[in-house]
Tab-separated table of C-alpha atoms in Angstrom:
chain	number	residue	atom	x	y	z
A	1	UNK	CA	129.949	73.354	28.473
A	2	UNK	CA	127.015	72.391	29.913
A	3	UNK	CA	127.182	68.721	30.309
A	4	UNK	CA	124.101	66.810	31.606
A	5	UNK	CA	121.357	68.496	33.335
A	6	UNK	CA	123.629	70.385	36.104
A	7	UNK	CA	127.377	69.920	35.260
A	8	UNK	CA	129.870	72.049	33.464
A	9	UNK	CA	133.263	71.389	31.630
A	10	UNK	CA	135.468	74.199	31.594
A	11	UNK	CA	137.324	74.388	28.171
A	12	UNK	CA	139.156	77.952	28.774
A	13	UNK	CA	142.020	76.644	30.958
A	14	UNK	CA	140.699	78.601	34.466
A	15	UNK	CA	143.801	78.133	36.919
A	16	UNK	CA	144.101	78.714	40.305
A	17	UNK	CA	147.099	80.956	40.356
A	18	UNK	CA	147.758	81.696	44.369
A	19	UNK	CA	145.412	80.376	47.694
A	20	UNK	CA	145.745	81.066	51.360
A	21	UNK	CA	144.532	80.074	54.444
A	22	UNK	CA	144.148	81.111	58.117
A	23	UNK	CA	142.792	79.546	60.962
A	24	UNK	CA	142.375	79.659	64.648
A	25	UNK	CA	144.543	78.337	67.361
A	26	UNK	CA	142.346	75.164	67.878
A	27	UNK	CA	142.666	74.082	64.012
A	28	UNK	CA	146.190	74.893	64.369
A	29	UNK	CA	146.461	72.189	66.797
A	30	UNK	CA	144.953	69.766	64.503
A	31	UNK	CA	146.705	67.435	61.903
A	32	UNK	CA	146.781	70.032	58.950
A	33	UNK	CA	148.640	72.570	60.979
A	34	UNK	CA	150.897	72.443	58.445
A	35	UNK	CA	148.904	73.380	55.596
A	36	UNK	CA	148.036	76.596	56.791
A	37	UNK	CA	149.392	79.949	56.077
A	38	UNK	CA	148.395	81.830	59.081
A	39	UNK	CA	147.514	80.291	62.447
A	40	UNK	CA	146.442	82.829	65.322
A	41	UNK	CA	147.117	81.428	68.660
A	42	UNK	CA	143.876	83.506	69.773
A	43	UNK	CA	139.956	83.455	68.941
A	44	UNK	CA	139.828	87.065	69.236
A	45	UNK	CA	142.759	88.374	67.029
A	46	UNK	CA	143.217	91.485	68.516
A	47	UNK	CA	139.794	92.584	67.977
A	48	UNK	CA	136.717	92.981	70.434
A	49	UNK	CA	134.014	90.938	68.787
A	50	UNK	CA	134.005	87.558	67.228
A	51	UNK	CA	132.557	88.914	64.245
A	52	UNK	CA	135.258	91.344	63.581
A	53	UNK	CA	137.709	88.734	64.027
A	54	UNK	CA	135.968	86.340	61.711
A	55	UNK	CA	136.139	89.389	58.979
A	56	UNK	CA	139.939	89.851	59.979
A	57	UNK	CA	140.710	86.481	59.025
A	58	UNK	CA	138.971	86.609	55.424
A	59	UNK	CA	140.867	89.956	54.832
A	60	UNK	CA	144.428	88.108	55.782
A	61	UNK	CA	143.470	85.565	53.225
A	62	UNK	CA	142.534	87.324	50.542
A	63	UNK	CA	145.384	89.741	50.935
A	64	UNK	CA	147.691	86.985	51.518
A	65	UNK	CA	146.533	85.094	48.248
A	66	UNK	CA	146.985	88.426	46.501
A	67	UNK	CA	150.550	88.974	47.587
A	68	UNK	CA	151.213	85.587	46.902
A	69	UNK	CA	150.123	85.791	43.127
A	70	UNK	CA	152.548	88.837	42.701
A	71	UNK	CA	149.581	91.208	42.021
A	72	UNK	CA	148.109	94.581	43.382
A	73	UNK	CA	145.089	94.546	45.069
A	74	UNK	CA	143.523	96.949	42.133
A	75	UNK	CA	143.818	94.346	40.063
A	76	UNK	CA	141.437	92.028	41.397
A	77	UNK	CA	138.255	91.702	38.678
A	78	UNK	CA	135.870	90.061	41.076
A	79	UNK	CA	135.738	88.949	44.313
A	80	UNK	CA	133.108	86.384	45.162
A	81	UNK	CA	132.327	85.599	48.938
A	82	UNK	CA	130.269	84.225	51.280
A	83	UNK	CA	130.257	83.528	55.076
A	84	UNK	CA	127.648	82.273	57.756
A	85	UNK	CA	126.523	85.403	59.869
A	86	UNK	CA	123.376	86.926	59.145
A	87	UNK	CA	123.799	89.362	55.860
A	88	UNK	CA	127.338	87.726	55.015
A	89	UNK	CA	128.906	90.681	57.095
A	90	UNK	CA	132.262	89.324	57.292
A	91	UNK	CA	132.376	89.155	53.219
A	92	UNK	CA	131.135	92.738	52.879
A	93	UNK	CA	133.702	94.277	55.287
A	94	UNK	CA	136.304	91.907	53.566
A	95	UNK	CA	135.272	93.348	50.192
A	96	UNK	CA	134.912	96.854	51.379
A	97	UNK	CA	139.104	96.314	52.432
A	98	UNK	CA	139.786	94.897	49.360
A	99	UNK	CA	137.968	97.528	47.620
A	100	UNK	CA	137.478	95.731	44.037
A	101	UNK	CA	134.320	94.564	42.749
A	102	UNK	CA	132.477	92.204	44.498
A	103	UNK	CA	129.511	89.901	44.914
A	104	UNK	CA	128.344	88.385	47.947
A	105	UNK	CA	126.568	84.625	48.357
A	106	UNK	CA	125.084	82.974	50.950
A	107	UNK	CA	125.609	79.131	50.480
A	108	UNK	CA	126.126	78.444	54.230
A	109	UNK	CA	129.097	75.726	54.291
A	110	UNK	CA	128.541	75.341	50.748
A	111	UNK	CA	129.933	78.676	49.947
A	112	UNK	CA	133.732	77.880	49.070
A	113	UNK	CA	132.363	75.539	45.937
A	114	UNK	CA	129.675	78.122	45.118
A	115	UNK	CA	132.107	80.682	44.738
A	116	UNK	CA	135.039	78.886	42.989
A	117	UNK	CA	132.629	77.514	40.462
A	118	UNK	CA	130.499	81.013	39.672
A	119	UNK	CA	133.740	82.436	39.440
A	120	UNK	CA	134.856	79.478	36.900
A	121	UNK	CA	131.224	80.194	35.109
A	122	UNK	CA	132.202	84.003	34.616
A	123	UNK	CA	135.941	83.777	33.636
A	124	UNK	CA	134.637	81.051	31.093
A	125	UNK	CA	133.046	82.874	29.083
A	126	UNK	CA	134.616	86.115	29.769
A	127	UNK	CA	137.854	88.009	29.283
A	128	UNK	CA	138.106	88.654	33.295
A	129	UNK	CA	142.164	88.390	34.104
A	130	UNK	CA	141.561	87.821	37.755
A	131	UNK	CA	138.800	86.463	39.934
A	132	UNK	CA	139.329	86.181	43.768
A	133	UNK	CA	136.671	84.164	45.784
A	134	UNK	CA	136.595	83.031	49.235
A	135	UNK	CA	134.370	82.181	52.401
A	136	UNK	CA	135.275	82.678	56.303
A	137	UNK	CA	133.843	80.832	59.281
A	138	UNK	CA	134.133	81.628	63.156
A	139	UNK	CA	133.466	79.061	65.648
A	140	UNK	CA	132.653	81.477	68.329
A	141	UNK	CA	130.687	84.005	65.874
A	142	UNK	CA	128.394	81.071	64.328
A	143	UNK	CA	127.589	79.170	68.086
A	144	UNK	CA	126.041	82.343	68.953
A	145	UNK	CA	123.977	82.705	66.231
A	146	UNK	CA	122.554	79.512	64.948
A	147	UNK	CA	122.964	77.724	68.483
A	148	UNK	CA	124.023	79.062	71.931
A	149	UNK	CA	126.590	81.335	73.771
A	150	UNK	CA	129.974	79.652	73.784
A	151	UNK	CA	130.497	79.762	77.408
A	152	UNK	CA	127.035	78.026	78.040
A	153	UNK	CA	127.150	74.618	78.993
A	154	UNK	CA	124.785	72.743	77.270
A	155	UNK	CA	125.734	68.662	76.522
A	156	UNK	CA	126.305	68.281	72.586
A	157	UNK	CA	125.018	65.093	71.093
A	158	UNK	CA	127.682	62.786	69.272
A	159	UNK	CA	126.172	64.106	65.961
A	160	UNK	CA	127.264	67.591	66.557
A	161	UNK	CA	129.844	69.592	65.058
A	162	UNK	CA	132.589	72.163	65.210
A	163	UNK	CA	132.399	74.920	62.992
A	164	UNK	CA	135.703	75.742	62.194
A	165	UNK	CA	137.370	78.953	63.106
A	166	UNK	CA	139.281	79.820	59.632
A	167	UNK	CA	139.324	81.543	55.967
A	168	UNK	CA	140.350	80.404	52.865
A	169	UNK	CA	140.619	82.124	49.610
A	170	UNK	CA	141.475	81.581	46.537
A	171	UNK	CA	142.764	83.386	43.238
A	172	UNK	CA	141.658	82.368	39.567
A	173	UNK	CA	143.280	83.185	36.464
A	174	UNK	CA	143.826	82.229	32.833
A	175	UNK	CA	147.242	83.550	32.402
A	176	UNK	CA	148.845	80.358	34.176
A	177	UNK	CA	149.902	76.826	34.543
A	178	UNK	CA	148.648	74.759	37.426
A	179	UNK	CA	145.735	73.253	39.164
A	180	UNK	CA	143.457	73.595	36.872
A	181	UNK	CA	139.195	73.687	37.431
A	182	UNK	CA	137.771	71.513	34.821
A	183	UNK	CA	134.394	71.082	35.693
A	184	UNK	CA	131.793	71.371	38.141
A	185	UNK	CA	128.333	70.285	39.303
A	186	UNK	CA	125.601	72.779	40.729
A	187	UNK	CA	123.645	71.248	43.514
A	188	UNK	CA	119.614	71.102	43.620
A	189	UNK	CA	118.333	71.628	47.512
A	190	UNK	CA	117.484	67.865	49.031
A	191	UNK	CA	115.377	68.156	51.866
A	192	UNK	CA	115.028	64.689	53.757
A	193	UNK	CA	113.193	66.466	57.035
A	194	UNK	CA	116.121	66.166	59.331
A	195	UNK	CA	115.146	68.871	61.572
A	196	UNK	CA	117.983	68.632	64.480
A	197	UNK	CA	120.687	71.581	63.794
A	198	UNK	CA	123.208	69.398	66.514
A	199	UNK	CA	122.820	66.717	63.329
A	200	UNK	CA	123.967	68.491	60.275
A	201	UNK	CA	125.470	65.513	59.171
A	202	UNK	CA	122.381	63.888	58.404
A	203	UNK	CA	120.751	66.890	56.804
A	204	UNK	CA	123.167	67.769	54.630
A	205	UNK	CA	124.388	63.655	53.054
A	206	UNK	CA	121.157	63.434	51.007
A	207	UNK	CA	122.061	66.570	48.852
A	208	UNK	CA	126.053	65.418	49.040
A	209	UNK	CA	125.007	61.803	47.476
A	210	UNK	CA	122.625	63.501	44.913
A	211	UNK	CA	125.346	65.720	43.881
A	212	UNK	CA	128.073	63.250	44.005
A	213	UNK	CA	125.608	60.534	41.854
A	214	UNK	CA	124.862	63.513	39.432
A	215	UNK	CA	128.461	64.445	38.979
A	216	UNK	CA	129.557	60.849	37.848
A	217	UNK	CA	126.449	60.781	35.643
A	218	UNK	CA	126.557	64.026	33.882
A	219	UNK	CA	130.707	63.172	33.321
A	220	UNK	CA	129.932	59.858	32.509
A	221	UNK	CA	133.324	58.836	34.810
A	222	UNK	CA	133.626	56.641	37.802
A	223	UNK	CA	134.825	57.776	41.499
A	224	UNK	CA	138.316	56.030	40.908
A	225	UNK	CA	138.984	58.914	37.930
A	226	UNK	CA	139.678	61.015	41.402
A	227	UNK	CA	142.737	60.720	43.825
A	228	UNK	CA	140.482	62.404	46.242
A	229	UNK	CA	136.883	62.974	46.462
A	230	UNK	CA	136.032	65.083	49.513
A	231	UNK	CA	132.787	66.305	51.139
A	232	UNK	CA	132.390	69.855	52.716
A	233	UNK	CA	131.532	68.919	56.557
A	234	UNK	CA	129.225	65.833	56.462
A	235	UNK	CA	131.538	64.641	59.616
A	236	UNK	CA	131.970	61.251	60.571
A	237	UNK	CA	128.526	60.489	60.558
A	238	UNK	CA	127.027	62.028	57.344
A	239	UNK	CA	130.395	60.638	55.674
A	240	UNK	CA	128.727	57.393	56.036
A	241	UNK	CA	125.821	57.961	55.348
A	242	UNK	CA	126.478	59.326	51.869
A	243	UNK	CA	128.447	56.608	51.321
A	244	UNK	CA	125.897	54.415	51.891
A	245	UNK	CA	123.131	56.464	50.073
A	246	UNK	CA	125.553	56.350	46.864
A	247	UNK	CA	125.658	52.703	47.482
A	248	UNK	CA	122.360	52.182	47.516
A	249	UNK	CA	121.913	53.725	44.369
A	250	UNK	CA	124.942	51.427	42.918
A	251	UNK	CA	127.783	54.225	43.232
A	252	UNK	CA	130.976	52.257	45.158
A	253	UNK	CA	133.153	54.914	46.639
A	254	UNK	CA	136.496	53.635	47.407
A	255	UNK	CA	137.507	54.061	51.156
A	256	UNK	CA	141.053	55.312	50.007
A	257	UNK	CA	139.147	58.274	47.482
A	258	UNK	CA	136.417	59.218	49.870
A	259	UNK	CA	136.999	61.345	52.416
A	260	UNK	CA	135.144	64.509	54.062
A	261	UNK	CA	136.948	67.816	55.095
A	262	UNK	CA	135.313	67.958	58.261
A	263	UNK	CA	136.968	64.751	59.497
A	264	UNK	CA	140.403	65.775	58.334
A	265	UNK	CA	141.215	68.941	60.078
A	266	UNK	CA	140.952	67.611	63.798
A	267	UNK	CA	142.207	65.039	65.117
A	268	UNK	CA	140.627	62.169	67.498
A	269	UNK	CA	141.913	64.243	70.976
A	270	UNK	CA	140.290	67.271	69.974
A	271	UNK	CA	136.707	65.996	71.157
A	272	UNK	CA	134.595	67.711	68.079
A	273	UNK	CA	132.269	64.904	68.525
A	274	UNK	CA	131.379	64.407	64.599
A	275	UNK	CA	134.033	66.454	63.053
A	276	UNK	CA	134.568	69.997	61.626
A	277	UNK	CA	131.618	71.839	60.018
A	278	UNK	CA	131.419	75.877	58.918
A	279	UNK	CA	132.127	77.484	55.367
A	280	UNK	CA	136.098	77.619	56.490
A	281	UNK	CA	136.231	73.708	56.672
A	282	UNK	CA	135.793	72.842	53.257
A	283	UNK	CA	137.769	76.241	52.143
A	284	UNK	CA	140.546	75.785	54.364
A	285	UNK	CA	141.114	71.877	53.853
A	286	UNK	CA	141.198	72.752	50.048
A	287	UNK	CA	142.964	75.788	49.645
A	288	UNK	CA	145.200	74.554	52.359
A	289	UNK	CA	145.836	70.861	52.564
A	290	UNK	CA	144.593	69.771	49.228
A	291	UNK	CA	146.041	72.025	46.946
A	292	UNK	CA	149.232	71.492	48.781
A	293	UNK	CA	149.328	68.042	48.075
A	294	UNK	CA	148.305	68.362	44.748
A	295	UNK	CA	151.265	71.130	44.240
A	296	UNK	CA	153.821	68.195	45.807
A	297	UNK	CA	152.778	66.123	43.069
A	298	UNK	CA	151.033	63.622	45.439
A	299	UNK	CA	147.549	63.520	43.953
A	300	UNK	CA	146.733	65.044	40.488
A	301	UNK	CA	142.788	64.878	40.484
A	302	UNK	CA	140.589	66.161	43.413
A	303	UNK	CA	136.512	66.697	43.479
A	304	UNK	CA	135.211	68.901	46.456
A	305	UNK	CA	131.925	68.862	47.304
A	306	UNK	CA	131.301	71.175	49.497
A	307	UNK	CA	128.021	71.019	51.842
A	308	UNK	CA	125.633	73.741	53.076
A	309	UNK	CA	122.473	73.265	55.456
A	310	UNK	CA	120.627	76.124	54.549
A	311	UNK	CA	118.289	77.116	57.460
A	312	UNK	CA	118.009	79.801	59.935
A	313	UNK	CA	118.122	80.232	63.658
A	314	UNK	CA	114.376	81.537	62.963
A	315	UNK	CA	113.323	78.478	60.221
A	316	UNK	CA	114.857	75.678	62.771
A	317	UNK	CA	112.575	77.756	65.774
A	318	UNK	CA	109.462	77.454	63.493
A	319	UNK	CA	109.867	73.765	63.046
A	320	UNK	CA	111.128	73.799	59.497
A	321	UNK	CA	113.188	71.328	58.111
A	322	UNK	CA	116.565	72.045	57.558
A	323	UNK	CA	117.276	72.343	53.605
A	324	UNK	CA	120.758	70.609	52.378
A	325	UNK	CA	122.727	71.603	49.123
A	326	UNK	CA	126.215	70.178	47.899
A	327	UNK	CA	128.235	72.255	44.908
A	328	UNK	CA	130.757	70.617	43.305
A	329	UNK	CA	134.227	71.591	42.034
A	330	UNK	CA	137.063	69.324	40.265
A	331	UNK	CA	140.574	70.506	39.926
A	332	UNK	CA	142.931	68.785	38.145
A	333	UNK	CA	147.097	69.238	37.669
B	1	UNK	CA	108.608	66.618	65.378
B	2	UNK	CA	107.485	69.596	63.212
B	3	UNK	CA	106.180	68.822	59.617
B	4	UNK	CA	104.955	65.738	58.325
B	5	UNK	CA	107.581	63.533	56.533
B	6	UNK	CA	106.864	62.054	53.605
B	7	UNK	CA	107.350	58.436	52.792
B	8	UNK	CA	110.887	59.161	51.153
B	9	UNK	CA	111.618	61.528	54.331
B	10	UNK	CA	110.221	58.589	56.449
B	11	UNK	CA	112.795	55.953	54.912
B	12	UNK	CA	115.425	58.402	55.148
B	13	UNK	CA	114.758	58.943	58.671
B	14	UNK	CA	114.813	55.453	59.460
B	15	UNK	CA	117.966	54.564	57.289
B	16	UNK	CA	119.897	57.752	58.983
B	17	UNK	CA	118.794	56.665	62.714
B	18	UNK	CA	120.375	53.219	61.857
B	19	UNK	CA	123.961	55.311	61.074
B	20	UNK	CA	124.134	57.657	63.784
B	21	UNK	CA	125.718	57.211	67.174
B	22	UNK	CA	123.336	57.333	70.137
B	23	UNK	CA	123.649	59.892	73.187
B	24	UNK	CA	125.019	57.552	75.792
B	25	UNK	CA	121.539	57.983	78.098
B	26	UNK	CA	122.473	55.791	80.940
B	27	UNK	CA	126.058	56.622	81.283
B	28	UNK	CA	124.934	60.807	80.997
B	29	UNK	CA	122.346	59.664	83.783
B	30	UNK	CA	124.765	58.255	86.290
B	31	UNK	CA	127.759	61.591	85.211
B	32	UNK	CA	124.588	63.804	86.008
B	33	UNK	CA	124.310	62.240	89.040
B	34	UNK	CA	127.183	62.475	90.352
B	35	UNK	CA	128.321	65.649	89.494
B	36	UNK	CA	124.532	67.140	90.508
B	37	UNK	CA	125.116	64.840	94.183
B	38	UNK	CA	128.565	66.204	94.222
B	39	UNK	CA	127.683	69.681	93.623
B	40	UNK	CA	125.266	69.348	96.437
B	41	UNK	CA	127.259	68.135	98.767
B	42	UNK	CA	129.338	71.298	98.258
B	43	UNK	CA	126.513	73.432	99.093
B	44	UNK	CA	126.058	71.443	102.025
B	45	UNK	CA	129.470	71.854	103.298
B	46	UNK	CA	129.254	75.699	102.558
B	47	UNK	CA	125.865	75.526	104.389
B	48	UNK	CA	127.696	74.019	107.516
B	49	UNK	CA	130.503	76.476	107.432
B	50	UNK	CA	128.192	79.348	107.266
B	51	UNK	CA	125.660	78.054	110.427
B	52	UNK	CA	129.297	76.879	112.309
B	53	UNK	CA	130.971	79.947	112.027
B	54	UNK	CA	129.264	82.881	110.685
B	55	UNK	CA	126.395	82.493	112.950
B	56	UNK	CA	123.428	81.645	110.289
B	57	UNK	CA	120.711	79.313	110.819
B	58	UNK	CA	119.615	76.795	109.240
B	59	UNK	CA	117.274	78.913	107.044
B	60	UNK	CA	119.325	81.815	106.720
B	61	UNK	CA	122.226	79.972	105.823
B	62	UNK	CA	120.413	78.728	102.118
B	63	UNK	CA	121.391	82.563	100.662
B	64	UNK	CA	124.696	83.451	101.202
B	65	UNK	CA	125.263	79.088	100.239
B	66	UNK	CA	123.337	79.870	96.763
B	67	UNK	CA	125.172	82.913	96.374
B	68	UNK	CA	128.280	81.245	96.576
B	69	UNK	CA	128.029	78.563	94.262
B	70	UNK	CA	126.803	81.140	91.907
B	71	UNK	CA	129.979	83.253	92.226
B	72	UNK	CA	131.792	80.125	91.881
B	73	UNK	CA	129.638	79.073	88.788
B	74	UNK	CA	130.124	82.358	87.342
B	75	UNK	CA	133.745	82.637	87.500
B	76	UNK	CA	133.997	79.217	86.222
B	77	UNK	CA	132.017	80.160	83.041
B	78	UNK	CA	134.452	83.407	82.873
B	79	UNK	CA	137.485	81.333	82.410
B	80	UNK	CA	136.072	79.317	80.186
B	81	UNK	CA	135.881	76.150	82.083
B	82	UNK	CA	132.221	76.045	83.071
B	83	UNK	CA	130.969	74.676	79.346
B	84	UNK	CA	133.972	72.114	79.479
B	85	UNK	CA	132.749	70.609	82.406
B	86	UNK	CA	129.019	70.215	81.375
B	87	UNK	CA	129.901	68.632	78.088
B	88	UNK	CA	130.827	65.592	80.482
B	89	UNK	CA	128.463	66.288	83.246
B	90	UNK	CA	125.150	67.275	81.191
B	91	UNK	CA	122.231	67.692	83.480
B	92	UNK	CA	124.310	67.552	86.312
B	93	UNK	CA	125.878	70.796	86.317
B	94	UNK	CA	122.524	72.381	84.466
B	95	UNK	CA	120.327	71.199	86.879
B	96	UNK	CA	121.377	72.742	90.059
B	97	UNK	CA	121.250	76.268	90.786
B	98	UNK	CA	124.918	76.485	89.169
B	99	UNK	CA	123.599	75.684	85.678
B	100	UNK	CA	121.311	79.135	86.175
B	101	UNK	CA	124.238	81.174	86.623
B	102	UNK	CA	126.132	79.852	83.792
B	103	UNK	CA	122.983	80.738	81.104
B	104	UNK	CA	123.102	84.439	82.389
B	105	UNK	CA	126.910	84.692	82.612
B	106	UNK	CA	127.381	83.118	79.268
B	107	UNK	CA	124.672	85.007	77.841
B	108	UNK	CA	126.085	88.469	78.921
B	109	UNK	CA	129.836	87.131	78.240
B	110	UNK	CA	128.667	86.432	74.716
B	111	UNK	CA	126.889	89.761	74.166
B	112	UNK	CA	129.316	92.042	75.480
B	113	UNK	CA	130.873	93.282	72.598
B	114	UNK	CA	126.993	94.743	71.222
B	115	UNK	CA	126.999	97.051	74.491
B	116	UNK	CA	125.884	97.075	77.891
B	117	UNK	CA	122.669	97.856	77.472
B	118	UNK	CA	121.336	95.854	74.088
B	119	UNK	CA	123.637	93.625	74.727
B	120	UNK	CA	124.426	92.592	77.962
B	121	UNK	CA	121.196	94.098	79.277
B	122	UNK	CA	119.015	92.713	76.092
B	123	UNK	CA	120.273	88.999	76.172
B	124	UNK	CA	121.258	88.177	79.470
B	125	UNK	CA	118.103	86.729	80.069
B	126	UNK	CA	117.775	84.849	76.510
B	127	UNK	CA	118.427	81.294	77.822
B	128	UNK	CA	117.236	81.847	81.271
B	129	UNK	CA	114.281	84.044	80.599
B	130	UNK	CA	111.870	80.580	79.707
B	131	UNK	CA	112.756	79.228	83.030
B	132	UNK	CA	111.858	82.121	84.866
B	133	UNK	CA	108.530	82.906	82.968
B	134	UNK	CA	107.567	78.941	83.160
B	135	UNK	CA	109.029	78.744	86.792
B	136	UNK	CA	106.502	82.155	87.890
B	137	UNK	CA	103.689	80.981	85.965
B	138	UNK	CA	103.458	76.975	87.332
B	139	UNK	CA	104.653	78.234	90.669
B	140	UNK	CA	101.009	80.560	90.441
B	141	UNK	CA	99.061	77.003	88.891
B	142	UNK	CA	100.330	75.554	91.789
B	143	UNK	CA	99.117	78.325	94.490
B	144	UNK	CA	95.763	78.392	92.691
B	145	UNK	CA	95.701	74.613	93.280
B	146	UNK	CA	96.874	74.763	96.747
B	147	UNK	CA	93.976	77.877	97.217
B	148	UNK	CA	91.209	75.455	96.158
B	149	UNK	CA	92.036	72.490	98.023
B	150	UNK	CA	92.574	74.788	101.395
B	151	UNK	CA	88.567	76.452	100.768
B	152	UNK	CA	87.422	72.923	100.419
B	153	UNK	CA	89.048	70.877	102.506
B	154	UNK	CA	89.769	73.036	105.561
C-alpha cells in the first residue's frame, strides 16, 4: 500500500526466512566479527583476481542463505542483486551459479536495501514463494575501479572511507514467522554539489536525511518508534552531517537509536579514517549484526537507510558532482 | 571546483565543511619533511658506499643509488608495506624517486590479473604517465627558454 509520496506499507506478511554474511579478514578483526557466518582469512579467497574473490563471497552468502532456509536453490523464484563493479559482474556471475531467475540492479551502496524493497514490492502483490536478495563489495576491486591501485602510496584524507570486503544475502518468503519487512521508503537523488570521491559521507548525507525525513512524514511516526535507525555507510563525518541536517528540519534523532553501519563495522584501532563503506557494509551489518540482535530479542524494530553515491570514475574526472541516494527499509519482529 | 553551485548547494558546502575533519596540513608537512629527508639520507649513504667501496665517482654513483632506492621501494610495495608508510608520511614518500617506483609497481601488481600485455603493460603507467608527460614537456619548455636566453645573452 502506498503511503505518502515515497513510502510503502507491506501488509501481506513478508518475512525474512534466512540471511547470511561473508566477510574478509579485516572485517573479521572488527567488533562485529561474531555476527558473520564466514570470515575469510585472505582477501584473494583462493582466486586469481579480486573481482573473482568478490563473486565467490556473494555465491557463498547466497548458497549459505538457501542452505539455512532448508530449501534447494532450484526453488528460488527470483534473485535480485547488485554490486559496485562495472556491469555488476559479481552479481551476474553469482546469478549464473545459482541459476535462478535474476534481476541485476545498480544503486551503488544503497543496493542492499534497494534489492530488499524491490523484492518486498514484488512479493506483496504476487504469489511468489521465495525471493533472494543480496549485495557484495570488495575493498581491493572497488579501490581498483574507483580510486587507485591498492598498493599505491597515497595519503587518504580523514574524510575517506574503507570499502567493506564482504557479501550479505537475505531470503524472503510469506510462509514463515519471524522478522518482517513492514515498510519501505524509496529515495530520490539528492545532489548537493560534492565532487570529492574521498568525501562520500558528505555527498550522501543529504540524501539520507531526505529519505529519513520523508519516511517519518509519510508514515506519521517519530524516530523513537524504532529501536535502531541505521544509515548505510555515511561514516562518522556523514553521520554527523545527516543528524544536524535533520535537526535543522526539526527532527531530533536520539543518539542511542541513530547509528551508521559504516561506524559499527570497524573498531577505533583499525585506522579506516571516517568508517566503512561499500555495498556490503549495510548488507553485512543488517543481515548479520542487526538481525542477530532481533533474533535474540534485544531489539524489535529497525529502520535501515542504505546510502549510495551514484557517480562513476568517468563522471568524477569530468567534474560532475556526486548524486546521492538513500533507500529505507523497516524490519520488525 | 567544476560545476557552478546553486545557492542551496553553496549553503550545504559551508554547512558540511564545518563538520568535516580537516587534513592536518602542518602535521603532514612536518612528517613529509622528516620522511622525505630520511629517504634522501639513505640515498646519501648508498652513494657514499658506492663511491668508497665500488669505485664510482660522485657523478656515476647516482645511477646505482637511485636503482637501489627503486628496488627497495618496489619490494616494499610488493610486500604491501609501502602504502601503510605512505598514509603516515604523505608527500614524504611520494615526492622522492621511491614514490615514482611505487606508482608503477602498484599499478603493475594491481592489473596482473588482466594479463601481462593488456593488464600490466597497459596499466603500468596509469598513475606515473602524467608525471612523465608533463615532466618531459616542462623540460622542453625550459630548454627553449634557455636557448632563447643564450641567443640574446651570449
